[in-house]
């Protein structure tokens, strides 16, 4: 446990005490009149913790404790010397919790039901979590929910429905691209993704490859080949399958959660008829 600085007892006063959150940033500013404005940006709450702001003749201290006894010094900054503690105003700002979000293009209901049957058949043999059929438009990006909703709504404005066409069943190199339907990179497909990525400030790690995943999992190359063959045997008319995407959805998609139990739809928009 870090040692605390010695407080000159006669000149110490508690300025504020409040429930604690992990500290993100503390910014003290002093005016010529020695009034100090303390701006604190906080993250998510933790139970049974408290902050105390203490002032003495020469220093300002921020203490975190789980009881009335201080446990650790988080931050302190010098303040001008004076026979009495400075006047301090405190501003607290809660930093919004950030989650991982993605934007999906949703197939029409008839195609969705057809793909769900295919996906169920693959999972019954190769395992993996259940998820909604979708075309990834914007990949995983960490945002506060309000910010994600706003970006999603603005990106949807003026967008028109577009057509997607399956080129073939393909396999990838990681969990979220285990087996998928590779789509033709038609201009509208790519332009829609480019448009939305721009609104979200999302930078692709590689060239956009439009696809619709049908199986998530960590399979060997041999298992992936078998799953690819099984997909074609379960539905022999996948190559050349064409469908319209007239809805986009914002999903919370924590990529660390491979069970997908935490994944959920946050918002949906209908695209203008083409």
Coordinates of C-alpha atoms in Angstrom, one line a residue:
X1 CA 0.0 0.0 0.0
X2 CA 1.5 3.4 -1.0
X3 CA 2.4 5.7 1.8
X4 CA 0.4 8.9 2.1
X5 CA 1.9 12.3 2.5
X6 CA 1.9 14.0 5.9
X7 CA -0.9 16.4 6.3
X8 CA -0.3 19.4 8.5
X9 CA -3.1 18.7 10.9
X10 CA -4.3 22.2 11.7
X11 CA -4.6 23.1 8.1
X12 CA -6.3 20.1 6.6
X13 CA -10.0 20.2 5.7
X14 CA -12.2 17.8 3.8
X15 CA -13.5 19.5 0.7
X16 CA -15.7 16.8 -0.7
X17 CA -16.5 13.1 -0.2
X18 CA -18.4 11.0 -2.8
X19 CA -18.9 7.5 -4.1
X20 CA -15.8 6.5 -6.1
X21 CA -15.4 5.4 -9.7
X22 CA -12.2 4.3 -11.5
X23 CA -10.4 7.6 -12.1
X24 CA -10.0 8.6 -15.8
X25 CA -8.7 12.1 -15.5
X26 CA -8.3 14.9 -12.9
X27 CA -7.6 18.4 -13.9
X28 CA -7.0 21.1 -11.3
X29 CA -6.8 24.7 -12.4
X30 CA -6.1 27.7 -10.1
X31 CA -7.3 31.2 -10.7
X32 CA -5.3 34.3 -9.7
X33 CA -7.5 34.5 -6.6
X34 CA -6.6 31.0 -5.5
X35 CA -10.0 29.6 -6.3
X36 CA -9.4 26.1 -7.6
X37 CA -11.7 24.4 -10.0
X38 CA -11.2 20.6 -9.9
X39 CA -12.6 18.7 -12.9
X40 CA -12.8 14.9 -12.5
X41 CA -13.8 12.5 -15.2
X42 CA -14.9 9.1 -13.9
X43 CA -15.4 5.7 -15.4
X44 CA -17.8 3.0 -14.3
X45 CA -18.8 2.6 -10.6
X46 CA -17.2 0.3 -8.1
X47 CA -19.0 -0.5 -4.9
X48 CA -17.7 0.3 -1.4
X49 CA -15.3 2.9 -2.5
X50 CA -15.1 6.6 -1.7
X51 CA -13.1 9.6 -2.8
X52 CA -12.1 12.3 -0.4
X53 CA -10.7 15.6 -1.5
X54 CA -8.5 17.1 1.2
X55 CA -6.8 20.5 1.1
X56 CA -4.0 21.8 3.3
X57 CA -1.9 24.9 3.1
X58 CA 0.3 23.8 0.2
X59 CA -1.3 20.8 -1.5
X60 CA -4.5 19.3 -2.7
X61 CA -5.0 15.6 -2.3
X62 CA -7.4 13.1 -3.8
X63 CA -7.7 10.0 -1.6
X64 CA -9.5 6.7 -2.3
X65 CA -10.7 4.6 0.5
X66 CA -13.1 1.7 1.3
X67 CA -13.5 2.9 4.9
X68 CA -12.9 6.1 6.7
X69 CA -9.2 5.3 6.7
X70 CA -7.5 6.4 3.5
X71 CA -5.9 3.5 1.5
X72 CA -4.2 5.0 -1.4
X73 CA -3.3 8.3 -3.0
X74 CA -4.7 8.7 -6.5
X75 CA -3.5 12.1 -7.4
X76 CA -2.3 15.3 -5.8
X77 CA -1.2 18.6 -7.1
X78 CA 0.5 21.7 -5.6
X79 CA -1.5 24.7 -4.8
X80 CA -0.2 28.1 -3.8
X81 CA 1.0 28.5 -0.2
X82 CA -1.5 30.2 2.1
X83 CA -2.3 30.4 5.7
X84 CA -5.6 28.6 4.9
X85 CA -6.8 26.0 2.5
X86 CA -7.9 27.3 -0.9
X87 CA -11.5 27.6 -2.0
X88 CA -12.3 24.6 -4.2
X89 CA -15.1 23.9 -6.6
X90 CA -15.6 20.3 -7.8
X91 CA -17.1 19.3 -11.2
X92 CA -17.7 15.6 -11.7
X93 CA -18.3 14.1 -15.1
X94 CA -19.3 10.5 -15.7
X95 CA -17.6 9.1 -18.8
X96 CA -20.2 7.1 -20.8
X97 CA -19.7 3.4 -20.7
X98 CA -18.4 2.1 -24.1
X99 CA -19.4 -1.1 -25.8
X100 CA -18.5 -2.8 -29.0
X101 CA -21.0 -2.2 -31.8
X102 CA -21.4 -3.3 -35.4
X103 CA -23.8 -2.4 -38.3
X104 CA -25.4 -5.3 -40.1
X105 CA -27.4 -5.5 -43.3
X106 CA -30.4 -7.8 -42.8
X107 CA -31.7 -10.1 -45.5
X108 CA -35.5 -10.3 -46.2
X109 CA -37.5 -12.7 -44.0
X110 CA -37.7 -15.5 -46.6
X111 CA -34.0 -15.6 -47.1
X112 CA -33.4 -15.3 -43.3
X113 CA -35.5 -18.4 -42.6
X114 CA -33.7 -20.3 -45.4
X115 CA -30.3 -19.4 -44.0
X116 CA -31.3 -20.2 -40.4
X117 CA -32.1 -23.7 -41.5
X118 CA -28.8 -24.0 -43.2
X119 CA -27.0 -22.6 -40.2
X120 CA -28.8 -24.9 -37.8
X121 CA -27.7 -27.9 -39.9
X122 CA -24.1 -26.8 -39.7
X123 CA -24.2 -26.1 -36.0
X124 CA -25.7 -29.6 -35.4
X125 CA -22.5 -31.2 -36.7
X126 CA -19.8 -28.6 -36.1
X127 CA -21.1 -26.7 -33.0
X128 CA -20.8 -23.0 -32.6
X129 CA -23.1 -20.2 -31.3
X130 CA -26.4 -19.2 -32.8
X131 CA -26.6 -15.8 -34.5
X132 CA -28.8 -13.8 -36.9
X133 CA -28.0 -14.0 -40.6
X134 CA -26.4 -10.7 -41.6
X135 CA -24.0 -8.9 -43.9
X136 CA -21.4 -7.0 -42.0
X137 CA -21.6 -3.3 -43.1
X138 CA -19.4 -1.8 -40.3
X139 CA -17.0 -3.9 -38.3
X140 CA -16.6 -3.9 -34.5
X141 CA -16.0 -0.4 -33.1
X142 CA -16.1 0.7 -29.4
X143 CA -18.5 3.6 -28.7
X144 CA -20.8 4.9 -26.0
X145 CA -24.4 3.9 -26.8
X146 CA -25.7 7.4 -27.4
X147 CA -22.9 8.1 -29.8
X148 CA -23.4 4.7 -31.6
X149 CA -27.2 5.4 -31.9
X150 CA -26.6 8.9 -33.3
X151 CA -24.0 7.7 -35.8
X152 CA -26.3 4.9 -36.9
X153 CA -29.2 7.2 -37.5
X154 CA -27.2 9.8 -39.4
X155 CA -25.5 7.1 -41.6
X156 CA -28.9 5.6 -42.5
X157 CA -30.3 8.9 -43.8
X158 CA -30.6 8.9 -47.6
X159 CA -29.4 5.3 -48.0
X160 CA -31.2 3.2 -50.5
X161 CA -32.0 -0.5 -50.4
X162 CA -29.5 -2.6 -52.5
X163 CA -29.0 -6.0 -53.9
X164 CA -26.5 -8.6 -52.7
X165 CA -25.5 -11.7 -54.7
X166 CA -23.7 -14.8 -53.3
X167 CA -20.6 -15.8 -55.2
X168 CA -19.8 -19.0 -53.3
X169 CA -19.5 -20.7 -50.0
X170 CA -16.1 -19.9 -48.6
X171 CA -14.0 -20.4 -45.4
X172 CA -11.9 -17.9 -43.4
X173 CA -9.1 -17.9 -41.0
X174 CA -10.7 -16.9 -37.7
X175 CA -13.7 -17.5 -35.4
X176 CA -16.0 -14.9 -36.9
X177 CA -15.2 -15.9 -40.5
X178 CA -15.2 -19.6 -40.2
X179 CA -17.6 -20.5 -43.0
X180 CA -19.5 -17.8 -44.9
X181 CA -21.2 -16.8 -48.1
X182 CA -18.9 -14.7 -50.1
X183 CA -20.8 -11.8 -51.8
X184 CA -20.0 -10.1 -55.1
X185 CA -18.4 -6.7 -54.3
X186 CA -21.0 -4.9 -56.4
X187 CA -20.7 -1.0 -56.3
X188 CA -23.8 -0.5 -54.1
X189 CA -22.7 -3.1 -51.6
X190 CA -19.2 -1.6 -51.2
X191 CA -20.5 2.0 -51.3
X192 CA -23.1 1.4 -48.6
X193 CA -20.3 0.0 -46.3
X194 CA -18.0 2.9 -47.2
X195 CA -20.7 5.4 -46.4
X196 CA -21.5 3.9 -43.0
X197 CA -17.9 3.4 -42.1
X198 CA -17.2 7.0 -42.8
X199 CA -20.0 8.1 -40.4
X200 CA -18.8 5.8 -37.7
X201 CA -15.2 6.8 -38.1
X202 CA -14.4 3.1 -38.7
X203 CA -11.0 2.3 -40.3
X204 CA -11.0 -1.1 -41.9
X205 CA -8.0 -3.3 -41.1
X206 CA -8.1 -4.7 -44.6
X207 CA -10.0 -4.4 -47.9
X208 CA -13.7 -4.8 -47.5
X209 CA -14.9 -8.3 -48.2
X210 CA -18.7 -8.4 -48.2
X211 CA -19.9 -11.7 -46.8
X212 CA -22.6 -13.4 -44.8
X213 CA -21.3 -15.8 -42.1
X214 CA -23.2 -19.1 -41.7
X215 CA -20.9 -20.7 -39.1
X216 CA -18.7 -19.3 -36.3
X217 CA -16.1 -21.5 -34.7
X218 CA -12.5 -22.4 -34.3
X219 CA -12.3 -25.3 -36.7
X220 CA -9.3 -27.0 -38.3
X221 CA -8.8 -26.6 -42.1
X222 CA -10.1 -30.1 -42.6
X223 CA -13.3 -29.4 -40.5
X224 CA -13.9 -26.1 -42.4
X225 CA -13.7 -28.0 -45.7
X226 CA -16.2 -30.5 -44.5
X227 CA -18.5 -27.7 -43.2
X228 CA -18.2 -26.0 -46.6
X229 CA -19.2 -29.2 -48.4
X230 CA -22.0 -29.7 -45.9
X231 CA -23.4 -26.2 -46.6
X232 CA -23.5 -26.9 -50.3
X233 CA -25.2 -30.3 -49.7
X234 CA -27.8 -28.8 -47.4
X235 CA -28.6 -26.0 -49.9
X236 CA -27.5 -26.7 -53.4
X237 CA -28.6 -23.3 -54.7
X238 CA -26.5 -20.9 -52.7
X239 CA -24.2 -19.9 -55.5
X240 CA -25.9 -17.0 -57.3
X241 CA -28.5 -16.5 -54.6
X242 CA -29.6 -12.9 -54.9
X243 CA -31.5 -10.9 -52.3
X244 CA -32.3 -7.4 -51.3
X245 CA -31.0 -5.6 -48.2
X246 CA -33.6 -3.0 -47.2
X247 CA -32.9 -2.9 -43.5
X248 CA -29.8 -2.0 -41.5
X249 CA -29.4 -2.8 -37.8
X250 CA -27.1 -1.6 -35.1
X251 CA -25.9 -4.5 -32.8
X252 CA -24.0 -4.6 -29.6
X253 CA -21.3 -7.2 -30.4
X254 CA -18.7 -7.9 -27.8
X255 CA -16.2 -9.9 -29.7
X256 CA -14.7 -11.2 -26.5
X257 CA -18.0 -13.1 -25.9
X258 CA -17.8 -16.1 -28.2
X259 CA -21.1 -17.4 -26.8
X260 CA -22.8 -14.3 -28.3
X261 CA -25.1 -14.3 -25.2
X262 CA -24.5 -10.6 -24.7
X263 CA -25.1 -9.7 -28.3
X264 CA -28.3 -7.7 -28.9
X265 CA -30.0 -5.5 -31.4
X266 CA -29.9 -1.8 -30.4
X267 CA -31.6 -0.1 -33.3
X268 CA -32.9 -0.8 -36.8
X269 CA -33.7 1.4 -39.8
X270 CA -35.5 0.8 -43.1
X271 CA -33.7 1.9 -46.2
X272 CA -35.4 3.9 -49.0
X273 CA -36.8 1.9 -51.9
X274 CA -34.4 1.8 -54.8

